[in-house]
DNA sequence: AAGAGCATTGTTAACGTGTGCAGCACTATG
DNA sequence: CATAGTGCTGCACACGTTAACAATGCTCTT
């Protein structure tokens, strides 16, 4: 069952392989009748083009890379899922979607124009700056999603994390809270900083005191949310509300609260960030910030395809709206402080 | 910055391109000194091999396909995440990992030996039987994970869902429950049937009555768990325990319970299946069955690599142990019934 | 000293496509 | 009738790599 080539078809049709190639590619040069004849022969032989050969001569790989900063700690499953779904919906059959974590590369050696027609980087950390620069330098069509980057100019689609964090912190203040803690995201991630900044901005704007002991580190996973909340609960002066830098940590944090016999939101209010699938179904349903990852991924894929087609890239930064989602994990308190 | 080829290197080194090819591939035929010289020239020119050309002549694509039944409803993000992580950990730099949903294919046309060195199918539904048969027929090295398949013989690694379901149902019975409902998984999914069978088996074995109205449909997503539980709560005779066919639905189900002012497990016991990342962190922590998807994925990838290397496939079915994970969502009750 | 054998390198073809250019037959134009 | 034009097809080469085979120079053996 060795595979059939255009030369086999040519022989059967009594034409040259050139004619077959043209016919299958719908060249207007070919007589409609021979074209049909060739196509039907190809169909009956179950011909499939050899993509390696085509790639070689056309200088296209038919590969699109979807790169994450890491596929280990820091990338939540929901994030991965939404990104793949969004991109996949757009590219369909046209390209192979190759998924990889940047931190798995020892060297970027085989990231080049020959191997990838384009790249989508779901960037979470400054640590992949070098990768982005490398790819941009090689002039591979590229879009960078999720993390705003500086220095190198590329198409950059990002959620407005800072604004979202600002809104959710402000929401806590409006509900009467004045003792508001934060469990931060993974160090080095840009999103960690943006959410921290939004949080600070809201507190400062409303003259709410900011205490160092209410700022605890985390790394975006469940366990770190659990640990972070325990640290806060051990303080003499507890906060009345805690802003967790993502929903996973919020879930861990709530676990820590209930383990001590306390209740959310009655004894302590908790908010998250991301609006994961499960967040609406937790008890209590989590107040959080929706970050449109799937939408950004879709938009990024569309941009990339147009770059590849037009053989020309645009470079700009586009912010996507983040949205406060109010549910049941925040208590309204009377006095504040 | 047009890319450098072995011929360019050959010119600079004053040798033929064949020698360069051999040197870079560490052929023992080449004089160690010239080899070093060529390698250093290649390094300084920043040479990267053209994989399309290499693929063409070697008849290898360097592509591995990771195929899911669907990337839409029915595939939970945790499942996707664990599968990608497991496979990716094994293949590292050797191959491109191409992720796709089978239901996105209009035709399997460009699934062939030329385009894929091997396939990993995370099969969830009988609907991809035709895909598996197609691939097996084309003699592409293949492993099928997660779903036990019949008819076509391939390497098949699956969790023992039925045994797991049996154990968790038995656990409920041991805790004194005799009114046990089930919210089923997506119709047509093999796992749905296996879990149902395990559940029935346990009930029959222990002489626990099985009532039709306590068997409600679902489709593995949060919403369907929520809806299913509401159906059960509307019954005149409510169950005392509910086996949800996965953790996502358990989460939705618990939501429905708490919404009515009832509590888990005090008023109603709930168990799930999968042991998702978040299950230990729910309140109450969910009693469930651990299904080692990442482990299976890793094992599958290793098998596949060995098939490709040895150019020979084994065919058998291997069951992976599923494990009852006891947490806090089941109440011990005195009498039963 | 001649031939065998080895180490190293080069020549040439092949993988399956796509494409510039030439060529053919036929029609239209004057 | 000669010429230009048009519609269609084939020839020959290119893409970058690997590999079978040939060729070269050298060493060793007898």
XYZ file of C-alpha atoms (C1' of nucleotides) in Angstrom:
734
model
C 0.000 0.000 0.000
C 2.798 2.420 -0.817
C 1.312 5.829 -1.305
C 0.166 7.178 -4.611
C 1.798 10.239 -6.146
C 0.855 12.620 -8.896
C 3.106 10.631 -11.216
C 0.989 7.544 -10.731
C -2.062 9.578 -11.591
C -0.263 11.042 -14.588
C 0.497 7.605 -15.939
C -3.100 6.477 -15.655
C -4.439 9.654 -17.178
C -1.890 9.639 -19.971
C -0.626 13.118 -19.178
C 2.451 14.610 -17.543
C 2.687 14.998 -13.801
C 2.755 18.739 -14.374
C -0.728 18.623 -15.746
C -1.865 16.584 -12.782
C -0.380 19.061 -10.355
C -2.086 21.922 -12.137
C -5.383 20.108 -12.331
C -5.464 19.262 -8.646
C -4.617 22.841 -7.780
C -7.428 24.082 -9.988
C -5.200 25.958 -12.354
C -7.207 27.846 -15.008
C -4.706 26.673 -17.593
C -6.105 23.173 -17.691
C -8.924 22.042 -19.911
C -11.994 21.514 -17.739
C -12.562 18.028 -19.098
C -9.067 16.731 -18.438
C -9.236 18.441 -15.086
C -12.339 16.502 -14.153
C -10.873 13.289 -15.448
C -7.715 13.733 -13.429
C -9.623 14.648 -10.323
C -11.782 11.592 -10.538
C -8.763 9.357 -11.006
C -7.124 11.005 -8.011
C -10.256 10.426 -6.023
C -10.525 6.775 -6.911
C -6.877 6.196 -6.070
C -7.407 7.937 -2.773
C -4.604 10.334 -3.463
C -3.325 12.578 -0.711
C -0.614 15.109 -1.396
C 2.724 14.705 0.278
C 2.952 17.718 2.503
C 6.670 17.407 3.009
C 7.292 17.725 -0.698
C 4.852 20.551 -1.038
C 6.341 22.304 1.954
C 9.787 22.011 0.496
C 8.978 23.667 -2.786
C 6.428 26.173 -1.521
C 8.434 27.094 1.533
C 5.471 26.678 3.839
C 5.215 24.243 6.722
C 1.475 24.300 7.354
C 2.391 24.392 11.017
C 1.194 26.939 13.533
C 2.776 27.003 16.949
C 0.737 27.633 20.064
C 3.272 28.278 22.780
C 2.695 28.642 26.485
C 5.222 29.976 28.941
C 5.080 26.611 30.638
C 2.884 23.578 30.703
C 3.623 23.057 34.344
C 2.941 25.201 37.409
C 1.271 28.487 36.614
C -0.754 27.413 33.612
C -4.177 26.426 34.807
C -6.121 23.831 32.908
C -8.915 26.252 32.107
C -6.470 28.677 30.566
C -4.962 25.985 28.379
C -8.383 24.766 27.402
C -9.765 28.118 26.392
C -6.679 29.013 24.433
C -6.617 25.797 22.443
C -10.319 25.955 21.831
C -10.233 29.527 20.606
C -7.323 29.025 18.258
C -8.520 25.681 17.023
C -11.928 27.064 16.160
C -10.328 29.542 13.812
C -7.669 27.550 12.027
C -9.691 24.387 11.453
C -8.163 22.255 8.730
C -5.810 24.804 7.250
C -2.927 24.265 9.628
C -1.499 21.871 12.132
C -1.702 23.277 15.609
C 1.446 22.476 17.529
C 1.250 22.940 21.280
C 4.322 23.348 23.426
C 5.701 24.948 26.562
C 8.495 27.399 25.973
C 10.339 26.264 29.060
C 10.639 22.817 27.525
C 13.042 24.110 24.912
C 16.707 23.679 25.560
C 17.369 25.820 22.529
C 15.104 27.642 20.124
C 17.090 26.082 17.347
C 14.278 24.533 15.402
C 11.906 27.409 15.738
C 12.216 29.019 12.342
C 10.294 30.089 9.286
C 10.694 26.715 7.695
C 9.129 24.877 10.587
C 6.405 27.321 11.512
C 4.272 29.481 9.282
C 3.330 31.476 12.325
C 3.399 31.585 16.093
C 0.876 32.321 18.776
C 2.465 32.906 22.128
C 0.233 32.739 25.169
C 2.707 34.613 27.237
C 2.430 34.584 30.989
C 5.876 35.417 32.116
C 8.682 37.795 31.283
C 10.830 34.703 31.039
C 9.676 34.155 27.489
C 10.808 37.557 26.383
C 13.891 35.999 24.848
C 11.773 33.564 22.910
C 9.592 36.321 21.530
C 12.597 38.376 20.543
C 14.164 35.365 18.899
C 11.059 34.659 16.857
C 10.533 38.288 15.929
C 14.148 38.513 14.876
C 13.710 35.536 12.589
C 10.752 37.353 11.106
C 8.278 34.611 11.805
C 4.749 35.985 11.779
C 3.806 36.184 15.428
C 1.098 37.350 17.786
C 1.622 37.566 21.521
C -1.433 37.140 23.677
C -2.316 37.625 27.309
C 0.766 39.488 28.498
C 1.609 43.042 27.512
C 5.181 43.128 26.332
C 7.572 45.956 25.854
C 10.711 46.553 23.842
C 10.048 44.268 20.907
C 7.146 45.406 18.718
C 4.609 42.748 17.753
C 0.865 42.300 17.594
C -0.099 42.082 21.225
C -3.589 41.230 22.468
C -4.091 41.389 26.192
C -6.835 41.502 28.787
C -6.913 44.618 30.853
C -5.978 42.899 34.096
C -5.182 46.032 35.981
C -8.547 47.561 35.255
C -10.259 44.320 36.269
C -8.372 44.147 39.527
C -9.185 47.756 40.151
C -12.875 47.122 39.630
C -13.050 44.102 41.907
C -11.117 45.856 44.660
C -13.342 48.869 44.314
C -16.325 46.573 44.561
C -15.062 45.356 47.925
C -14.670 48.930 49.091
C -18.149 49.834 47.938
C -19.445 46.928 49.960
C -17.949 48.553 53.035
C -14.650 46.692 53.324
C -11.594 48.593 54.431
C -9.398 45.723 55.529
C -8.570 44.123 52.225
C -5.809 41.594 51.711
C -4.327 40.207 48.516
C -2.896 36.809 47.693
C -0.577 37.416 44.790
C 0.112 35.395 41.666
C 3.313 33.762 40.578
C 6.387 35.925 40.842
C 7.673 37.159 37.514
C 4.335 36.883 35.774
C 3.214 40.145 34.334
C -0.378 39.413 35.291
C 0.711 39.206 38.915
C 1.971 42.729 38.733
C -1.001 44.118 36.822
C -3.464 42.689 39.312
C -1.431 43.928 42.231
C -1.297 47.380 40.649
C -5.045 47.484 40.094
C -5.615 46.459 43.681
C -3.268 49.122 45.033
C -4.714 51.754 42.779
C -8.226 51.154 44.046
C -7.160 51.208 47.666
C -5.171 54.383 47.267
C -7.863 56.106 45.287
C -10.362 55.463 48.060
C -7.993 56.148 50.902
C -8.086 52.603 52.190
C -5.006 51.658 54.202
C -2.589 49.176 52.723
C -0.833 46.917 55.195
C 2.200 44.890 54.312
C 1.130 41.871 56.277
C -1.996 41.710 54.149
C 0.028 41.189 51.030
C 0.973 37.533 50.789
C 2.659 35.651 47.956
C 1.144 32.870 45.905
C 1.807 31.145 42.614
C -1.607 30.733 41.036
C -2.226 27.175 42.140
C -4.751 25.815 44.587
C -2.256 24.913 47.242
C -0.712 28.361 47.345
C -4.157 29.917 47.816
C -4.759 27.578 50.708
C -1.419 28.385 52.280
C -1.816 32.107 51.680
C -5.179 32.230 53.357
C -3.856 30.325 56.334
C -1.175 32.936 56.739
C -3.804 35.641 56.757
C -5.981 33.796 59.224
C -3.059 33.465 61.598
C -2.679 37.217 61.874
C -3.830 39.013 65.010
C -5.607 41.514 62.850
C -7.421 39.705 60.119
C -8.685 41.319 56.923
C -12.405 41.272 56.207
C -11.926 40.580 52.528
C -9.300 38.847 50.448
C -8.561 39.424 46.775
C -7.097 36.244 45.323
C -5.175 36.832 42.114
C -6.953 33.970 40.396
C -9.899 31.674 40.921
C -7.815 28.595 41.597
C -6.239 30.286 44.569
C -9.628 31.561 45.669
C -10.837 27.998 45.821
C -7.853 26.983 47.920
C -8.341 30.011 50.112
C -11.989 29.232 50.748
C -10.968 25.738 51.720
C -8.699 27.151 54.377
C -11.503 29.352 55.671
C -14.076 26.605 55.982
C -11.562 24.279 57.584
C -11.396 26.640 60.507
C -15.111 26.556 60.909
C -15.510 29.972 59.364
C -17.807 30.795 56.494
C -17.568 32.686 53.245
C -18.854 35.347 52.937
C -20.299 35.665 56.437
C -16.999 35.682 58.276
C -14.721 36.604 55.403
C -15.302 37.813 51.860
C -13.280 36.355 49.011
C -12.965 37.384 45.383
C -11.003 35.847 42.551
C -9.866 36.566 39.026
C -10.397 34.747 35.704
C -13.961 33.498 35.988
C -13.170 29.865 35.555
C -15.837 27.440 34.507
C -16.308 26.175 38.011
C -16.461 29.562 39.690
C -20.185 29.991 39.219
C -20.731 26.595 40.776
C -18.734 26.924 43.907
C -20.503 27.469 47.185
C -20.700 30.322 47.512
C -20.556 31.272 43.862
C -17.433 33.313 43.429
C -17.354 37.009 42.675
C -14.538 37.410 40.188
C -13.319 39.105 37.016
C -13.978 37.607 33.631
C -10.949 37.501 31.370
C -11.900 36.667 27.802
C -9.129 34.220 26.980
C -11.035 32.296 24.384
C -12.051 35.493 22.646
C -8.489 36.791 22.692
C -7.217 33.503 21.344
C -9.699 33.573 18.541
C -8.846 37.155 17.665
C -5.141 36.349 17.810
C -5.510 33.404 15.491
C -7.457 35.491 13.021
C -4.824 38.204 13.073
C -2.105 35.658 12.520
C -3.851 34.062 9.583
C -4.261 37.422 7.938
C -0.567 38.182 8.472
C 0.396 34.948 6.828
C -1.930 35.503 3.932
C -0.996 39.108 3.323
C 2.647 38.392 4.079
C 2.697 41.476 6.191
C 2.360 42.019 9.910
C 0.821 44.792 11.916
C 2.218 45.735 15.261
C 0.127 47.172 18.017
C -1.285 46.479 21.446
C -4.996 45.852 21.842
C -6.638 45.657 25.244
C -9.623 43.432 25.803
C -12.253 44.379 28.266
C -12.305 42.523 31.572
C -15.567 42.368 33.374
C -16.510 42.288 37.027
C -18.763 39.318 37.724
C -20.679 39.768 40.945
C -21.853 36.619 42.678
C -22.179 35.610 46.303
C -18.776 35.574 47.940
C -18.769 39.143 49.204
C -20.638 40.343 52.254
C -21.923 43.876 52.643
C -20.655 45.286 55.914
C -21.889 48.319 57.708
C -19.086 50.420 59.031
C -15.902 49.375 57.426
C -12.732 49.226 59.490
C 18.497 36.678 5.768
C 17.609 33.794 3.472
C 18.301 30.583 5.270
C 21.573 28.740 5.100
C 21.747 25.231 3.690
C 24.305 22.480 3.840
C 25.526 23.565 0.419
C 26.477 26.946 1.773
C 28.427 25.262 4.517
C 30.002 22.946 1.982
C 31.255 25.865 -0.032
C 32.828 27.521 2.965
C 34.383 24.308 4.169
C 35.626 23.368 0.731
C 33.912 19.995 0.772
C 30.865 18.455 -0.869
C 27.441 18.887 0.637
C 27.340 15.148 1.259
C 30.245 15.440 3.616
C 28.483 18.216 5.453
C 25.353 16.127 5.782
C 27.351 13.226 7.155
C 29.313 15.402 9.510
C 26.245 17.024 10.981
C 24.640 13.632 11.431
C 27.719 12.363 13.204
C 28.510 9.722 10.645
C 31.528 7.612 11.628
C 32.726 7.833 8.051
C 33.919 11.363 8.429
C 37.329 12.405 9.658
C 36.938 13.807 13.163
C 38.840 16.948 12.280
C 36.760 17.854 9.248
C 33.708 16.963 11.252
C 34.603 19.478 13.910
C 35.449 22.095 11.353
C 32.141 21.651 9.593
C 30.210 21.707 12.815
C 31.817 24.918 13.906
C 31.063 26.544 10.581
C 27.481 25.355 10.833
C 27.283 26.784 14.311
C 28.646 30.157 13.354
C 26.282 30.383 10.408
C 23.422 29.481 12.684
C 22.389 26.630 10.471
C 19.120 24.841 11.076
C 18.130 21.854 8.973
C 15.148 22.122 6.694
C 12.736 19.606 8.129
C 10.575 19.517 5.041
C 13.473 18.354 2.944
C 14.571 15.863 5.523
C 11.034 14.603 5.922
C 10.712 14.118 2.213
C 13.707 11.910 1.852
C 13.479 10.102 5.175
C 9.757 9.603 4.941
C 9.187 10.883 8.451
C 7.131 13.880 9.417
C 8.323 14.437 12.978
C 4.667 14.996 13.778
C 2.719 13.214 16.472
C -1.025 13.679 16.611
C -2.862 13.980 19.906
C -6.513 13.612 19.038
C -9.520 14.105 21.259
C -13.032 13.007 20.422
C -14.010 16.630 20.583
C -12.640 19.876 21.889
C -16.099 21.051 22.759
C -18.712 19.708 25.178
C -17.644 16.568 26.979
C -13.938 17.224 27.174
C -13.217 18.861 30.481
C -10.315 21.223 30.764
C -8.604 19.048 33.355
C -8.740 16.072 31.057
C -7.196 18.024 28.206
C -4.583 19.445 30.485
C -3.462 16.149 31.954
C -3.337 14.481 28.575
C -1.217 17.184 26.977
C 1.043 17.373 29.978
C 1.605 13.628 30.097
C 2.351 13.273 26.416
C 4.416 16.399 26.218
C 6.616 15.320 29.095
C 7.579 12.214 27.187
C 8.132 13.455 23.657
C 9.988 16.637 24.504
C 11.930 17.942 21.526
C 11.778 14.864 19.359
C 8.405 15.514 17.774
C 5.854 18.176 17.123
C 2.733 17.578 19.140
C -0.325 18.348 17.063
C -3.566 18.722 18.997
C -6.948 18.402 17.348
C -10.536 17.345 17.881
C -11.648 14.474 15.704
C -15.069 15.986 15.217
C -13.452 18.984 13.568
C -12.473 16.865 10.585
C -14.709 16.943 7.573
C -12.629 14.165 6.093
C -9.675 12.202 7.410
C -7.979 12.901 4.126
C -4.758 14.299 5.395
C -4.324 11.887 8.207
C -1.700 9.568 6.780
C 1.717 8.140 7.336
C 3.357 11.005 5.571
C 1.819 13.597 7.820
C 1.967 11.761 11.121
C 4.645 9.463 12.445
C 2.181 8.283 15.036
C -1.159 8.977 16.652
C -2.405 9.148 20.196
C -6.163 9.088 20.405
C -7.737 10.164 23.683
C -10.942 8.474 22.832
C -14.081 9.327 24.726
C -16.804 8.324 22.388
C -17.700 5.494 20.068
C -18.120 8.174 17.446
C -14.407 8.112 16.765
C -14.428 4.419 16.000
C -14.327 5.221 12.295
C -11.323 7.451 12.778
C -9.453 4.755 14.635
C -10.269 2.185 12.019
C -9.187 4.550 9.289
C -5.852 5.192 10.951
C -5.259 1.544 11.749
C -6.085 0.648 8.173
C -3.487 3.117 6.938
C -1.035 1.401 9.252
C -0.125 4.520 11.140
C 1.407 3.642 14.500
C -1.354 4.325 16.980
C -2.287 4.037 20.615
C -5.823 4.546 21.856
C -6.194 5.792 25.385
C -8.991 6.206 27.878
C -11.737 4.255 26.106
C -11.745 0.487 25.665
C -12.420 -0.266 22.036
C -13.504 -3.405 20.345
C -13.306 -4.819 16.833
C -10.134 -3.134 15.639
C -7.002 -4.321 17.439
C -4.611 -1.652 18.664
C -2.649 -0.790 21.766
C -5.328 0.317 24.176
C -4.638 1.850 27.592
C -7.681 2.521 29.721
C -8.650 3.294 33.275
C -10.789 0.693 34.928
C -13.848 2.902 35.186
C -16.249 0.139 36.003
C -14.219 -1.062 38.930
C -13.887 2.508 40.192
C -17.593 3.104 39.967
C -18.210 -0.168 41.706
C -15.934 0.829 44.554
C -17.449 4.238 45.093
C -20.985 2.857 45.006
C -20.007 0.144 47.426
C -18.511 2.807 49.655
C -21.878 4.520 49.795
C -23.535 1.252 50.722
C -20.978 0.580 53.418
C -21.761 3.966 54.852
C -25.347 2.846 55.245
C -26.927 4.308 52.136
C -29.615 2.309 50.365
C -31.232 5.032 48.321
C -28.549 5.801 45.799
C -29.095 7.801 42.622
C -26.843 8.302 39.636
C -26.396 11.244 37.294
C -25.045 9.767 34.118
C -22.410 10.967 31.697
C -22.770 11.934 28.086
C -24.735 9.508 25.970
C -22.595 7.464 23.622
C -19.466 7.799 25.706
C -18.062 4.460 26.721
C -17.102 5.819 30.109
C -20.742 6.638 30.747
C -21.640 3.013 30.308
C -18.743 1.643 32.332
C -19.557 3.866 35.287
C -23.217 3.005 35.085
C -22.346 -0.682 34.975
C -20.098 -0.442 38.026
C -22.814 1.392 39.898
C -25.453 -1.208 39.023
C -23.127 -4.050 39.828
C -22.481 -2.762 43.334
C -26.151 -2.191 44.021
C -27.160 -5.616 42.793
C -24.358 -7.343 44.598
C -25.507 -5.850 47.886
C -29.191 -6.208 47.213
C -29.822 -2.500 47.131
C -32.921 -1.544 45.142
C -32.478 0.262 41.866
C -35.193 2.722 40.971
C -35.613 4.134 37.515
C -36.428 7.608 38.688
C -33.062 7.716 40.431
C -31.261 7.329 37.168
C -31.027 10.699 35.469
C -29.133 11.706 32.361
C -26.285 14.183 32.161
C -23.514 15.076 29.761
C -20.470 15.585 31.949
C -20.695 19.338 32.210
C -21.436 21.483 35.231
C -24.844 22.600 34.058
C -26.102 19.079 33.502
C -25.065 18.094 37.021
C -26.970 21.046 38.342
C -30.040 20.174 36.292
C -29.817 16.491 37.151
C -29.675 17.145 40.850
C -32.644 19.454 40.646
C -34.610 16.669 39.033
C -33.717 14.384 41.886
C -34.588 16.960 44.512
C -37.989 17.434 42.951
C -38.846 13.780 43.545
C -41.271 12.869 46.321
C -38.881 10.201 47.435
C -35.402 11.604 47.387
C -32.233 9.532 47.412
C -29.826 9.888 50.329
C -26.762 9.721 48.112
C -25.980 10.648 44.512
C -23.230 9.225 42.363
C -22.263 11.831 39.780
C -20.457 10.343 36.814
C -17.763 12.977 36.983
C -16.527 15.691 39.306
C -17.719 18.539 37.142
C -21.271 17.332 37.447
C -20.793 16.751 41.167
C -19.879 20.383 41.519
C -23.008 21.420 39.652
C -25.054 19.007 41.718
C -23.771 20.364 44.998
C -24.647 23.827 43.802
C -28.237 22.725 43.323
C -28.307 21.218 46.799
C -26.996 24.277 48.598
C -29.265 26.540 46.644
C -32.194 24.859 48.309
C -30.785 25.492 51.719
C -29.688 21.894 52.094
C -26.175 20.800 52.942
C -23.728 18.239 51.687
C -23.197 15.758 53.225
C -25.570 16.386 56.133
C -28.740 16.336 54.071
C -27.457 14.542 51.018
C -24.253 12.691 50.179
C -22.550 13.265 46.838
C -19.675 11.457 45.165
C -17.953 12.116 41.872
C -15.517 10.556 39.466
C -12.122 11.709 38.065
C -10.526 13.419 41.049
C -10.075 16.739 39.379
C -7.582 19.211 40.702
C -10.267 21.221 42.399
C -12.069 18.311 44.021
C -9.935 18.265 47.134
C -10.609 21.942 47.567
C -14.330 22.024 47.313
C -16.409 22.403 50.428
C -16.967 19.719 51.370
C -13.970 18.041 49.816
C -15.334 15.573 47.308
C -15.187 11.815 47.685
C -14.403 10.559 44.218
C -12.429 8.111 42.090
C -8.988 8.954 40.849
C -8.439 8.222 37.200
C -4.763 8.421 36.255
C -5.060 10.279 32.960
C -1.655 11.856 33.063
C -0.071 8.520 33.846
C -1.954 6.814 31.041
C -0.969 9.561 28.639
C 2.645 9.230 29.572
C 2.550 5.458 29.184
C 0.776 5.802 25.864
C 3.333 8.216 24.537
C 6.152 5.912 25.575
C 4.521 2.963 23.871
C 4.036 4.956 20.730
C 7.635 6.114 20.627
C 8.836 2.561 20.952
C 6.517 1.465 18.135
C 7.918 4.141 15.886
C 11.466 3.290 16.764
C 11.106 -0.464 16.424
C 8.832 -0.067 13.419
C 6.558 -2.631 14.952
C 3.412 -2.319 16.997
C 2.020 -4.388 19.823
C -1.684 -4.786 20.275
C -3.281 -5.336 23.618
C -5.514 -3.751 26.218
C -4.030 -2.598 29.499
C -6.181 -1.492 32.401
C -4.966 1.155 34.782
C -5.969 1.068 38.374
C -8.600 3.555 39.495
C -8.594 4.484 43.115
C -11.314 5.422 45.551
C -10.481 8.728 47.195
C -12.425 9.203 50.390
C -13.005 12.766 51.523
C -15.848 14.553 53.224
C -18.898 14.495 50.985
C -20.455 11.279 52.285
C -22.385 10.998 55.559
C -22.553 7.828 57.570
C -26.157 6.985 58.201
C -27.564 4.587 60.724
C -30.316 2.540 59.215
C -30.147 2.704 55.521
C -33.357 2.848 53.506
C 56.796 -3.811 -5.331
C 52.230 -4.994 -6.232
C 47.907 -5.795 -4.684
C 44.495 -5.785 -0.972
C 42.177 -3.207 2.296
C 40.833 0.854 4.751
C 39.640 5.630 5.629
C 37.777 9.445 3.737
C 35.481 12.131 0.310
C 32.806 13.053 -3.997
C 29.278 11.987 -7.772
C 24.937 11.283 -8.693
C 20.323 10.196 -8.061
C 16.228 10.219 -5.410
C 12.138 11.849 -2.474
C 7.149 14.432 -4.570
C 5.822 18.865 -5.716
C 5.377 23.322 -8.249
C 6.662 26.524 -12.071
C 9.122 29.176 -15.993
C 9.498 28.490 -20.473
C 8.898 26.352 -24.794
C 5.922 24.038 -27.936
C 1.894 22.530 -30.192
C -2.521 22.956 -32.560
C -5.966 25.696 -33.626
C -8.508 30.203 -34.465
C -8.849 34.871 -35.704
C -7.287 38.704 -38.235
C -5.761 41.303 -42.059
C -2.232 32.987 -47.066
C 0.781 34.680 -43.516
C 0.925 36.135 -39.001
C -0.451 36.881 -34.358
C -2.873 35.262 -30.724
C -4.979 31.786 -27.602
C -5.711 27.575 -25.081
C -3.603 23.804 -23.438
C 0.249 20.622 -22.383
C 5.034 18.923 -21.555
C 10.071 19.473 -20.548
C 13.288 20.425 -17.418
C 14.657 22.153 -13.292
C 14.347 23.562 -8.484
C 13.523 22.988 -3.363
C 17.282 20.753 0.676
C 18.328 16.631 2.241
C 20.082 11.608 2.469
C 22.344 7.483 0.585
C 24.120 4.003 -2.738
C 28.007 3.682 -5.175
C 32.377 5.177 -7.088
C 36.795 7.094 -6.486
C 40.865 8.582 -4.292
C 44.962 8.218 -1.571
C 47.158 5.879 1.882
C 48.905 1.837 4.667
C 49.808 -2.790 5.226
C 50.916 -7.369 3.806
C 53.449 -10.740 1.503
